[in-house]
Amino acid sequence: MGEMRQHPTFPRPSASAIDKARRLLERALGPSKVITSADGCAAYAGDESDQPPVSPDAVVLASSAADIEKAVRAASEAEVPVVPRAAGSGKSGGAVPVGGGIVIATIGMNSIKEISREEQIAVVEPGVILADLHAAVEAEGLFYPPDPNSLKMCALGGNIAENAAGPRAFKYGVTREYVLGLDAILIDGTRLRTGRRTVKGVTGYDVTALLVGSEGTLAITTEATLRLIAKPPSVMTLLCLFPDVRASGRAVSALVAAGVVPRCLELLDRPTLDAVRARGVGVDERAGAMLIIEVDGEPADCEVQAERVGEVCMDAGALDVLVAQDEAQRERLWEARRQLSPTTRAMARYKISEDVVVPRDKIPALLDEVAEISAATGVRMLTYGHAGDGNLHVNLLWNDPDLVPQVETALSRLFRAVIGMRGTLSGEHGIGTSKADFLALEQSPELIAIERKIKALFDPKGLLNPHKIFPRRTLEAAERGERDGGAERAPGFPTHVVAPSHGAC
Amino acid sequence: MGEMRQHPTFPRPSASAIDKARRLLERALGPSKVITSADGCAAYAGDESDQPPVSPDAVVLASSAADIEKAVRAASEAEVPVVPRAAGSGKSGGAVPVGGGIVIATIGMNSIKEISREEQIAVVEPGVILADLHAAVEAEGLFYPPDPNSLKMCALGGNIAENAAGPRAFKYGVTREYVLGLDAILIDGTRLRTGRRTVKGVTGYDVTALLVGSEGTLAITTEATLRLIAKPPSVMTLLCLFPDVRASGRAVSALVAAGVVPRCLELLDRPTLDAVRARGVGVDERAGAMLIIEVDGEPADCEVQAERVGEVCMDAGALDVLVAQDEAQRERLWEARRQLSPTTRAMARYKISEDVVVPRDKIPALLDEVAEISAATGVRMLTYGHAGDGNLHVNLLWNDPDLVPQVETALSRLFRAVIGMRGTLSGEHGIGTSKADFLALEQSPELIAIERKIKALFDPKGLLNPHKIFPRRTLEAAERGERDGGAERAPGFPTHVVAPSHGAC
C-alpha cells in the first residue's frame, strides 16, 4: 500500500521530554514492558486507515490496569502524548500516534474475565479479539451482536473506542448498545468505573455512552461489562441479484417499510461486483447490484422471514434470489464479503475507504452521486456496505499519484452530498485524523465548542490521543487539500512506514 | 396525598433577583406568557414523586424555542434558577423547583413536526404527549417502543430528560435508543443541535446520549428526532399465575435463558395481587405472584412464542397460564397494570415508589430482602414492575407519620441490598432530589467528580435545574434521615402544595 494524500503534520514532544518519559516509564514498568527502539516502535506506527504511519517514541506493553495507570502517570509528568492501541485495526487513524509520544498497547490484556449466563453479561479486557469473544459466548448459548468485518483481528478496546458496528447492527444495534459499564483510566491516572451490570439504569449522567465512541481521547478502557443476548437458534442467508442499484435500493426501502428486520442487509454495487468477478467468483453477468440478506430466529420464523424477503426483492425487480444451502456455503459467502476490503485494496496502488451514512431512502441518490463524482473526477469508486442502516463504504481507488487533487475533490463532493442528504460523515469508523478537518461540515461551531470543552475536562493538557476528531485546518483549507503549514516535525522517525494490508470494513 | 419524609430545603434567590427576573421575562416575552401570581405558580410546584411541591417564582409558558432562549437569557442575567418542565409526571422530583426560580413549561410545544415512513423517524417538540405520538406513528404503520405507564399524561421532553422506559423496554430498549438527535438550549441561550437523522453515526462525542437522562440539568430540549421501527403486526398477552414469587422468578430466569424475548415481562408480587383483589378484581386465590407477558411479531411467530412462554412458565411451577382472548381483554389487563400506581397510592396516607434494578437472577433474592425489611421495620411494602430487566418498583406505604424513621431505615436497607447485589438505584425514574443523597452509595467519588465537572461545563453558575442528581448531604447523614440544616428559605411561598394523584410507574 502506498500513501499519497497530503496529511497535516503535527508537533512532536521535545527530545528532553521524550527522554524523561522513557526514563519514567522504564523506572515504573521495568524495561521488559517498554519499547524504545526505532524498529520496535515502528510496529506500532500505523493502523488500517489512509493515515500515514507515524512511529511513537515509546511503546508500553500493558498487561494490567496498573501498568496503564503507571504509564499515563509517567506520560503526564513528562508531558508527552499517550495513544491507546488495542489491535490497531481502526479505519480512521485513531491509533496512529501522529504527534509521537507513547503508545499504550493493550492487546496483551486479552482475558475474558467472566461470562454469566444468568445475567447475560461478559466482562472483558480491552485486548480480547472480537472473534474470540463471539466463540466464547456462543459456546454458552449467548450472543454478542456487534460484528465489524475485521472481527478476526479487531479487539474490544478498539471496538468500544470507535463504537464499532458491522452487518448485524441493522437488527441488533451498535457497540454502544452492548456496553453496560467501563473501567477506564484518565490521563492523570484516575481510575473510573462507569455504568453498571444491569441492562437498565439511569443513575447519574451516561458517562459510559460518552466514553464509547470517544476514539481514545477521553479515557483508556481497562475492562468492559458487555450485555449479551440469547444466541438466535437459526440463521438463513439469501443472495438477491438486481439489474442495477436503483432496484436494490427499492428493495431495501420496501423491506424496511414491510417491517422485515433481517439481521444483515448488505449491498454491493456494480463496480464491487465486477471486482468480485475479477477474482474469479461467478456472479450472474446480468447482475448490477447484489443484496446479502440474513435473517435469524426460530427456524420456522426464519422460513417466514426468508419468504417475505424473497417476495419483496422479486417485487422490487430482483433477477434472482438464492438461499445458502448449508453453513459452509454461508461461511463462503461471508468470507467473500469480508474479503472485499483487502480485495479492493489490492486493485490499485492507493485506496481510501469512506464510511458515510445517509437516510435509507437516499441510498439510490447517493449511488447516483457517487457515479457522477467518479465520472467527473476520473477517480474509480466502488461502494458496498450496510444498506439497511444507510451506512455505505464508498471506496476511492487510484494508481497515479498526480490524481490526488481529484481525489480530494471527490471526497469533498462526497461529504457535501452526504450532509446535503442529511446524512453523517461516519457510521462506524470514527473521525480520527482522516475526517477531522471535515467535522465542521456536519456539526455547528456551538456543538464542536461543547465537545472541545468535554475533551479539556477529561484531558486538560491535551495529552490523550491528541489531534483526533477535532479539526486543525479550516474546512475551506481541508477542501482545497492544503497541507497544514504550521506544524513542525522532529527528525529521526520515519513518517511512511508501510502498514500491513489485512484490514476490513 | 400527604408528605411526611424530611426533605432538605434549598436556598432560594433573593427578592431583588426575583424582581429582576420577572421584569426581564415580561419584557422579553410579554405578560401573557409569564405567570407570577402565587396561585398561578403553585400549579407548577409539584410532580409525581414524594418530593414536596415547591412553588416557583415565575412560570414561562413557552410556545417556541425562541421563547425558551429568551427565558434562559433573562434567568442567566438575573441569576435565578431555571427548571424545565414538560408534563410534570416525573417520579424523582426532577421538575420540582426546589430552589425556586423560573419554571419553563414546554407542554404547550406539542407539535409532531414530522413523521417519515421512508426514514422511519419522527421529529417532535418536548410537549408532545407520549400516547399522542404512539397513536400518530401507529397510524402510519410505525412504532415508538418506549411506554412508561404514565404514557397518557407524560410528554417527550420529560421522557428524554429521564431516559424513560416502561414494560416494552425489555425487548426494545429505553428512550436513549430512540433519540437520534436533539435541538437543545443551554442556560446561556446557546442553541445546540446534537446527533443526526440516521440510525447510525459516530461523528464526534455522543452528546445526544449525554443529554438523554440528564434530568434537565444540562440543557433544555426544544426538538427531538426519534427513531421509529415498523409496527409489529400482532401481539399476544399472557397472564401467568404462580404460587409464590420464587416460582415466578425462576420463570423469568428460564425465559431469558431460553432466548424467548417477550416485549414485556411484568411481575406482581403477593402484596400487589392482594391490593388488586381488594379492588374487586378476581385473581385466583392460590396465586402468590403473577407475570404479565406479552409477545409480538408475525401472527404465526406470536403463537410459537406464546407456546414456549407457557411451557417455560408451567415448567417453572406456574399454577395457570391464561391468554387474553381479544383486544378489549388485553386493554383491560394493561389498564389494571397501569392503575397499580394510583391504586397503591390510595392504599395509605403516605407512599414512596422506588425504582431499583438488580441483575435478573437476583429478583427472588431482592423480593426476599423486601419481605425481611418490611417485617423488620413494620413498613408495608409491595413490589411490581419490569422483571425482564430486573427493574422493580418497590412501594413503601404507611399511615402513621411517626413511622418516618422506619421508612428511612427501610429505604436505606433497600438501597444497600440492591447495591450489594450489584444493581442500580434507578432504572427509569432518575435520581432527581429523591435519591440524590444516595448517589455515593453506587458511584465512586471519582465518577461523581467527573459528573460534577460535566454539569459545570454546561452550566457554570449552577442555574439549570439545580440541586438535582448530586448529593447535598453525606451518605451517612442521608441514611440517618437528617434534615439539611444549612439551607435557608425565602418566605412567601407555600412548601407543601398538594400534588394531583394521577401518576403512574
Coordinates of C-alpha atoms in Angstrom, one line a residue, chain A residues 22 26 34-43 55-59 493:
Chain A
R22 CA 11.3 6.9 28.6
E26 CA 11.3 2.2 32.5
V34 CA 8.8 -0.6 27.4
I35 CA 9.9 -0.5 23.8
T36 CA 12.0 2.4 22.7
S37 CA 14.0 1.1 19.7
A38 CA 13.1 2.6 16.4
D39 CA 12.4 -0.8 14.9
G40 CA 10.3 -1.8 17.9
C41 CA 8.3 1.4 17.8
A42 CA 7.7 1.2 14.0
A43 CA 5.5 -1.8 14.5
S55 CA 6.3 6.0 14.9
P56 CA 5.8 6.6 18.6
D57 CA 8.7 7.5 20.8
A58 CA 7.9 4.6 23.1
V59 CA 5.5 1.7 23.4
F493 CA 11.4 9.0 12.9

